[in-house]
mmCIF file with all atom_site columns, C-alpha atoms in Angstrom:
data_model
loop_
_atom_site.group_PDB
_atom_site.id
_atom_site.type_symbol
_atom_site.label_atom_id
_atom_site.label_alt_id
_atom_site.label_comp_id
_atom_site.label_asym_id
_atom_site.label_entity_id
_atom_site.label_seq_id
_atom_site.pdbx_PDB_ins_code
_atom_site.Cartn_x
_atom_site.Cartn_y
_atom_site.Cartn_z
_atom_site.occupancy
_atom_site.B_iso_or_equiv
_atom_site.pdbx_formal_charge
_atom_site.auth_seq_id
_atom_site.auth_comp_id
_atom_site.auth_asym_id
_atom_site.auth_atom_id
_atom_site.pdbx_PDB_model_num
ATOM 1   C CA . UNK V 1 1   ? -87.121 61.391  -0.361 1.00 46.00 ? 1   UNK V CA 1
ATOM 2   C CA . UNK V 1 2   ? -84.510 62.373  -2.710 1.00 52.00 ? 2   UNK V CA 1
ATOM 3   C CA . UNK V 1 3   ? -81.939 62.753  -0.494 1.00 51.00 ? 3   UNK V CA 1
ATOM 4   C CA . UNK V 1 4   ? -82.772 59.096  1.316  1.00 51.00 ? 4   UNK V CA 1
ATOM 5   C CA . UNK V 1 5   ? -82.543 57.484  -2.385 1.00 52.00 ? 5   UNK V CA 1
ATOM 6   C CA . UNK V 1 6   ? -79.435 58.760  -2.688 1.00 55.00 ? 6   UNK V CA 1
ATOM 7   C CA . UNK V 1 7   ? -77.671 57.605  -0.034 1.00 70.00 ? 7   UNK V CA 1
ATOM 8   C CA . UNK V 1 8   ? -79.242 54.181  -0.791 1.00 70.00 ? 8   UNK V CA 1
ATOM 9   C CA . UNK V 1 9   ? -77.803 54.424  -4.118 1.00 77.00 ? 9   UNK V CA 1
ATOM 10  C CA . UNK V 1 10  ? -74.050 55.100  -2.323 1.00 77.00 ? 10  UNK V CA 1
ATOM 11  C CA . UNK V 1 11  ? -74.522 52.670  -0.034 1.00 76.00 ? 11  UNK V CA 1
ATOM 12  C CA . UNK V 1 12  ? -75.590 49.897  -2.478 1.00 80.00 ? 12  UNK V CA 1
ATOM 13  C CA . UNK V 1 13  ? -72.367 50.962  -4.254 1.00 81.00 ? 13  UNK V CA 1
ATOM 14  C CA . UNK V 1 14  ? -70.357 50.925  -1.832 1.00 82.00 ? 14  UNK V CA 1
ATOM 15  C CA . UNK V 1 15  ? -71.526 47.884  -0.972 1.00 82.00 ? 15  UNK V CA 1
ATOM 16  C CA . UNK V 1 16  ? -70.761 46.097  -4.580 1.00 84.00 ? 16  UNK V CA 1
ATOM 17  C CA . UNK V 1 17  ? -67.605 47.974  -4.464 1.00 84.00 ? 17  UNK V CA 1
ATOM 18  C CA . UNK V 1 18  ? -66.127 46.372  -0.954 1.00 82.00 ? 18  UNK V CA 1
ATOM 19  C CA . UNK V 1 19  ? -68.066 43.166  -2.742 1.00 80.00 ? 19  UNK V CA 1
ATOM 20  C CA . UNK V 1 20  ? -65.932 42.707  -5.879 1.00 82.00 ? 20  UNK V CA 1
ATOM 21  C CA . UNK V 1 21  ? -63.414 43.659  -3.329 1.00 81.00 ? 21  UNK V CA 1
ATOM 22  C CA . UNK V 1 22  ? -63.457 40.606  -1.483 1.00 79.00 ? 22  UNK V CA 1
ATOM 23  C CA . UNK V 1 23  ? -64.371 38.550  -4.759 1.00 81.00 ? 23  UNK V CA 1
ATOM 24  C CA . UNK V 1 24  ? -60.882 40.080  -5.976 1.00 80.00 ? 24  UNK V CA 1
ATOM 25  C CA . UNK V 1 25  ? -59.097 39.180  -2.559 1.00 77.00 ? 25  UNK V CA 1
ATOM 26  C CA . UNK V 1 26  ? -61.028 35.643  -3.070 1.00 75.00 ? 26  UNK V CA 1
ATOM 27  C CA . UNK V 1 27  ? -59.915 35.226  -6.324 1.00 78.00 ? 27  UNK V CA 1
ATOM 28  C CA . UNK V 1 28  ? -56.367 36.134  -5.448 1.00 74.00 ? 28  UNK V CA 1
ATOM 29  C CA . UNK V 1 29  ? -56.039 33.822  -2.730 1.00 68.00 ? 29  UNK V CA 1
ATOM 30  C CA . UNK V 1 30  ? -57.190 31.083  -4.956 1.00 71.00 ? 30  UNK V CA 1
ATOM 31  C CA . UNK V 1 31  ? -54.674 31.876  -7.313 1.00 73.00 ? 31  UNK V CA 1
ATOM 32  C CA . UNK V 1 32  ? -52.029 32.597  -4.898 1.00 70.00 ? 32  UNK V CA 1
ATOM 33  C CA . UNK V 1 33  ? -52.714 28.995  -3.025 1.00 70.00 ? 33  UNK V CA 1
ATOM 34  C CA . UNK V 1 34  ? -51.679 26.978  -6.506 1.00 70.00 ? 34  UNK V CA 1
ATOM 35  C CA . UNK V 1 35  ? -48.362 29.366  -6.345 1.00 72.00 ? 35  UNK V CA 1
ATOM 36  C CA . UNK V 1 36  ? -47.895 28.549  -2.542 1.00 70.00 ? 36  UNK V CA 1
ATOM 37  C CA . UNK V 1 37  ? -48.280 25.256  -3.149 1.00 77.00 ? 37  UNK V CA 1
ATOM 38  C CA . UNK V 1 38  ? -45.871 25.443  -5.882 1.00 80.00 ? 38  UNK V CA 1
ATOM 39  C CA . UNK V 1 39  ? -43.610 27.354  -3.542 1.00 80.00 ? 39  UNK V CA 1
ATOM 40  C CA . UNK V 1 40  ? -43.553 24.767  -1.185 1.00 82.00 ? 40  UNK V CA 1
ATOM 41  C CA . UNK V 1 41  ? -42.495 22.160  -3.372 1.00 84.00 ? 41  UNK V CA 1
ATOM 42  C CA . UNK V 1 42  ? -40.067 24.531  -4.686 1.00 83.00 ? 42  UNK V CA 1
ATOM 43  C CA . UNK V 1 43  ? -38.438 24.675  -1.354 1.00 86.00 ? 43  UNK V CA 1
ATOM 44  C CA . UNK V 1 44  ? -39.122 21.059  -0.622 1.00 86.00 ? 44  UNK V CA 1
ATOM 45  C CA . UNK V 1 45  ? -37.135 20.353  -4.109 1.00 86.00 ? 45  UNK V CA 1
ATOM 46  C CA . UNK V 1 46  ? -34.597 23.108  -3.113 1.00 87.00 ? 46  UNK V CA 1
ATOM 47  C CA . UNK V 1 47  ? -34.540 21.648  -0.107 1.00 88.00 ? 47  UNK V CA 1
ATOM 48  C CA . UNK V 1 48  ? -33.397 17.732  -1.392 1.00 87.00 ? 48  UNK V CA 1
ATOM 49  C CA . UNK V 1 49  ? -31.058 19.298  -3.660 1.00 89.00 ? 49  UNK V CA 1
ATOM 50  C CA . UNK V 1 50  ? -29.341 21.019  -0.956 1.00 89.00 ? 50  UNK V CA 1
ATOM 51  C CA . UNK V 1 51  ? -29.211 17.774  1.094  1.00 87.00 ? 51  UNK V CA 1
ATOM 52  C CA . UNK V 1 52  ? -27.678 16.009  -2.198 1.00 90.00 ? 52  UNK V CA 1
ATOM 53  C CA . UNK V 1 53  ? -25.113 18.889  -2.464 1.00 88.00 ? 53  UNK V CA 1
ATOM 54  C CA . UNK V 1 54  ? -24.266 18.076  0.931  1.00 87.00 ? 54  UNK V CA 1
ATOM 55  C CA . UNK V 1 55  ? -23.737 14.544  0.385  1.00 91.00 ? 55  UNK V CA 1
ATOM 56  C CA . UNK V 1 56  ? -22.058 14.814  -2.087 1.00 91.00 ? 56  UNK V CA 1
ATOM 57  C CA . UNK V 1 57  ? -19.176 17.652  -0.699 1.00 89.00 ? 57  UNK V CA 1
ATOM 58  C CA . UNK V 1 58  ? -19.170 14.758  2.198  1.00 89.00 ? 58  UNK V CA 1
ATOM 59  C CA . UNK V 1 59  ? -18.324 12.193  -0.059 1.00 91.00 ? 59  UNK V CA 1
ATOM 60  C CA . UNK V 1 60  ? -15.715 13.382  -1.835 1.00 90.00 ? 60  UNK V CA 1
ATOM 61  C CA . UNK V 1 61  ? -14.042 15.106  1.675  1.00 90.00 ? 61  UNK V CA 1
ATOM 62  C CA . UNK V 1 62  ? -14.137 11.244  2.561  1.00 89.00 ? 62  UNK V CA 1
ATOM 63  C CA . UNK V 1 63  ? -12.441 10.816  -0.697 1.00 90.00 ? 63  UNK V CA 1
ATOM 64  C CA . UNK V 1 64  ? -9.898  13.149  -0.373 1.00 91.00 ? 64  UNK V CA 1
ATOM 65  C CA . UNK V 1 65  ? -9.070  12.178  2.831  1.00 90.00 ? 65  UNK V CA 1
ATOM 66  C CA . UNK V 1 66  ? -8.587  8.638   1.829  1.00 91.00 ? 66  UNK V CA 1
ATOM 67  C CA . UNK V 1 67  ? -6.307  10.085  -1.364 1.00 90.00 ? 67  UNK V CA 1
ATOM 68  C CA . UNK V 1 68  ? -4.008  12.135  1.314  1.00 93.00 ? 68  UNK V CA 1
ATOM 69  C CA . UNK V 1 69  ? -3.814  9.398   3.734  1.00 92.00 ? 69  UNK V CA 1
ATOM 70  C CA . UNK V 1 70  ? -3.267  6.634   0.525  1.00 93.00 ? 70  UNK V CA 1
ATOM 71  C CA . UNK V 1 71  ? -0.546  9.734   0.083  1.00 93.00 ? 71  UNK V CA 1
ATOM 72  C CA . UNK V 1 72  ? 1.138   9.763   3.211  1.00 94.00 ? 72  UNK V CA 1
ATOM 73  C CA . UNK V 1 73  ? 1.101   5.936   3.147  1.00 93.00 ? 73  UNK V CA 1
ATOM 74  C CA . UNK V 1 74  ? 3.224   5.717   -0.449 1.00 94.00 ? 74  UNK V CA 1
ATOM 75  C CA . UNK V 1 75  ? 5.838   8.698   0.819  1.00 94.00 ? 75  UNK V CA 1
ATOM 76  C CA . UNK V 1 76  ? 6.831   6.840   3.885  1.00 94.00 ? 76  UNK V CA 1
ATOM 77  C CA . UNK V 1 77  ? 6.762   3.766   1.746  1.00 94.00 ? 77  UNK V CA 1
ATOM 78  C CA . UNK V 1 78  ? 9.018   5.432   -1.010 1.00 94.00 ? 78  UNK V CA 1
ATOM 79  C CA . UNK V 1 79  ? 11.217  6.939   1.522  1.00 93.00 ? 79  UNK V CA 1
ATOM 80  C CA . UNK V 1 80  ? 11.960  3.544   3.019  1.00 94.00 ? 80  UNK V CA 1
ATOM 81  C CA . UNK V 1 81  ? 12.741  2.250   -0.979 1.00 94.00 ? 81  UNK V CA 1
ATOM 82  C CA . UNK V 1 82  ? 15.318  5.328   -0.676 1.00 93.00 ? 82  UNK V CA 1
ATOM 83  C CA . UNK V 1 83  ? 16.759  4.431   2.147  1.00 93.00 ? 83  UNK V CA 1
ATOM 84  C CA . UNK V 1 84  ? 17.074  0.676   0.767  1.00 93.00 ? 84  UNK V CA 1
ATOM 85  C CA . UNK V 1 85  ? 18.725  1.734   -2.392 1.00 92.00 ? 85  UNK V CA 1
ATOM 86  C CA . UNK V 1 86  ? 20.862  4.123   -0.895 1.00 92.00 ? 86  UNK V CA 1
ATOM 87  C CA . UNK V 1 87  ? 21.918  1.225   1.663  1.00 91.00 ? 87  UNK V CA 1
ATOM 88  C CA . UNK V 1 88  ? 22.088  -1.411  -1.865 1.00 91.00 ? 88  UNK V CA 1
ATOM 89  C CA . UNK V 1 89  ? 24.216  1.676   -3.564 1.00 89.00 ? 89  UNK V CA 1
ATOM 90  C CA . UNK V 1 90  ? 26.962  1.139   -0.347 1.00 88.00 ? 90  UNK V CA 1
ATOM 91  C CA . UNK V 1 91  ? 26.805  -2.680  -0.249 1.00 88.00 ? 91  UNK V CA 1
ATOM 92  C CA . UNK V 1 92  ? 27.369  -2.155  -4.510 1.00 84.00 ? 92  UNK V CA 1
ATOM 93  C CA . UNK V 1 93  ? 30.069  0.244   -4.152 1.00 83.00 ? 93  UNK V CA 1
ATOM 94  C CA . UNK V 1 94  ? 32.169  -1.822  -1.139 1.00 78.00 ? 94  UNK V CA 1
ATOM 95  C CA . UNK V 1 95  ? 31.481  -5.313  -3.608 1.00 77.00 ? 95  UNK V CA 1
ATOM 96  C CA . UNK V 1 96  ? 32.722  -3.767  -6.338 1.00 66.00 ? 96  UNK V CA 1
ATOM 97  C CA . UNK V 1 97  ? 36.320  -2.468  -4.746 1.00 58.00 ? 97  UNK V CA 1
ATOM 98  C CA . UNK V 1 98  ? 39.062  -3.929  -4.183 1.00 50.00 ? 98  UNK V CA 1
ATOM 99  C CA . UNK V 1 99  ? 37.963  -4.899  -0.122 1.00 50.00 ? 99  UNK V CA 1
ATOM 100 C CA . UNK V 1 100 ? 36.683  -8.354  0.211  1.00 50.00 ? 100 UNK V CA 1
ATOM 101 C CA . UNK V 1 101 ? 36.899  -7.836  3.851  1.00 50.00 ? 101 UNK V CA 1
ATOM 102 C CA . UNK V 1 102 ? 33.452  -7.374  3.578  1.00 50.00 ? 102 UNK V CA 1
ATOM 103 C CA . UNK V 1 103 ? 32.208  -10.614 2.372  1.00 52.00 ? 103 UNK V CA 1
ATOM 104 C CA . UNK V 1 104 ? 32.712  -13.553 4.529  1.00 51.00 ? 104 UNK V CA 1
ATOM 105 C CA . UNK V 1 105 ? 30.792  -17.157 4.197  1.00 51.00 ? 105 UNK V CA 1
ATOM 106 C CA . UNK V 1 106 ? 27.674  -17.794 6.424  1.00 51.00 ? 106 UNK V CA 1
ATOM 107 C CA . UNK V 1 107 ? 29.469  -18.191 9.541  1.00 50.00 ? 107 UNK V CA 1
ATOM 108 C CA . UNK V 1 108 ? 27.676  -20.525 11.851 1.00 44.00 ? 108 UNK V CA 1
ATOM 109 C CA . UNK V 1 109 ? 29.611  -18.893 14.905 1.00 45.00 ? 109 UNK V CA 1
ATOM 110 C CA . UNK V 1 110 ? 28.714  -15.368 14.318 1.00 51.00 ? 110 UNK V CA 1
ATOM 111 C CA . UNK V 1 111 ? 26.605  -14.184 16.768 1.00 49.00 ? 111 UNK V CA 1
ATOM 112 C CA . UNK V 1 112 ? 25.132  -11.159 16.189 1.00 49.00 ? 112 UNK V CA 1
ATOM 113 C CA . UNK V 1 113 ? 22.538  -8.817  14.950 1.00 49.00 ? 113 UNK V CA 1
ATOM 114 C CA . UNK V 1 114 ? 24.852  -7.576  11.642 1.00 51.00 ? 114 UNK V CA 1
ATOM 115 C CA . UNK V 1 115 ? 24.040  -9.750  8.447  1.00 53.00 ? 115 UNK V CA 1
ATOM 116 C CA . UNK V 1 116 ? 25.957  -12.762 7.886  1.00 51.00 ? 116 UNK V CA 1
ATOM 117 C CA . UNK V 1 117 ? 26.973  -11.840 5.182  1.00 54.00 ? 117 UNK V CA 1
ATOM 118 C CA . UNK V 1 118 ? 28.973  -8.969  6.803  1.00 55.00 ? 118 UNK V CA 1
ATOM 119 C CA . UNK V 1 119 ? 32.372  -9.128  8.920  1.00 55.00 ? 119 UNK V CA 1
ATOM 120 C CA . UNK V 1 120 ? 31.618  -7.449  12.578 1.00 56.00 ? 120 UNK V CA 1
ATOM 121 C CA . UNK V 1 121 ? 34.738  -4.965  13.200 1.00 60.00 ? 121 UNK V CA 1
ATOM 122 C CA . UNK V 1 122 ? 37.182  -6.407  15.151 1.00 65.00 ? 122 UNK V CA 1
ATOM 123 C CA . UNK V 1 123 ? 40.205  -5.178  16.667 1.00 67.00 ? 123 UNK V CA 1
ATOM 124 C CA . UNK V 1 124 ? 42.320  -6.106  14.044 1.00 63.00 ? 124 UNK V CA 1
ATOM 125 C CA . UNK V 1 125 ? 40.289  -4.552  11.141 1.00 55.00 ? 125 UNK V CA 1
ATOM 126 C CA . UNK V 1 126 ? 40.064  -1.276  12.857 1.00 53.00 ? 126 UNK V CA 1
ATOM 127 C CA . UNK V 1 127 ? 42.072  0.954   11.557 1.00 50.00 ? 127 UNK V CA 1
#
């Protein structure tokens, strides 16, 4: 009979061993769900500040873009100015001599796609 208590007395341990066990698993769990859940809105914040970093790399590629085109839009424009004043710096420099050739009055006669303000080359003026 002593042998039978015993083994009752291991198996009712055993038994309130694998019990606090599975409280201890329970209890974890429990504990463990509120830090899931907190993971998931971790990940769910990560997530929306992810998706704002995004938007916000895409916005200012759009603005870049917009600053290199704006760019590209001013250097033409500036080379044209360049060209103008280079082409005002020749007009200058041909007033300013000696050669009046150069000027003639509005000349209701002249025909063509030169200013009116300039003489066409003729064959007498060529030289």
């Amino acid at each position: 009979m002593k042998e039978e208590d015993f083994n009752h007395d291991a198996l009712v341990d055993k038994t309130n061993t694998l019990l606090d066990e599975v409280e201890r698993v329970g209890d974890s769990w429990h504990a463990g769900k509120d830090s899931t859940e907190s993971l998931r809105q971790l990940r769910v914040l990560a997530s929306g500040y992810i998706h704002s970093l995004e938007q916000a790399v895409a916005t200012m590629r759009d603005y870049m873009n917009q600053v290199l085109d704006e760019n590209a839009r001013l250097h033409h424009a500036n080379g044209e100015i360049a060209a103008a004043a280079k082409v005002m710096e020749e007009l200058g420099r041909g007033l300013g001599g000696t050669d009046t050739d150069l000027l003639i009055p509005p000349d209701a006669q002249m025909d063509n796609e030169m200013s009116p303000f300039i003489r066409p080359p003729t064959e007498e003026n060529k030289e």
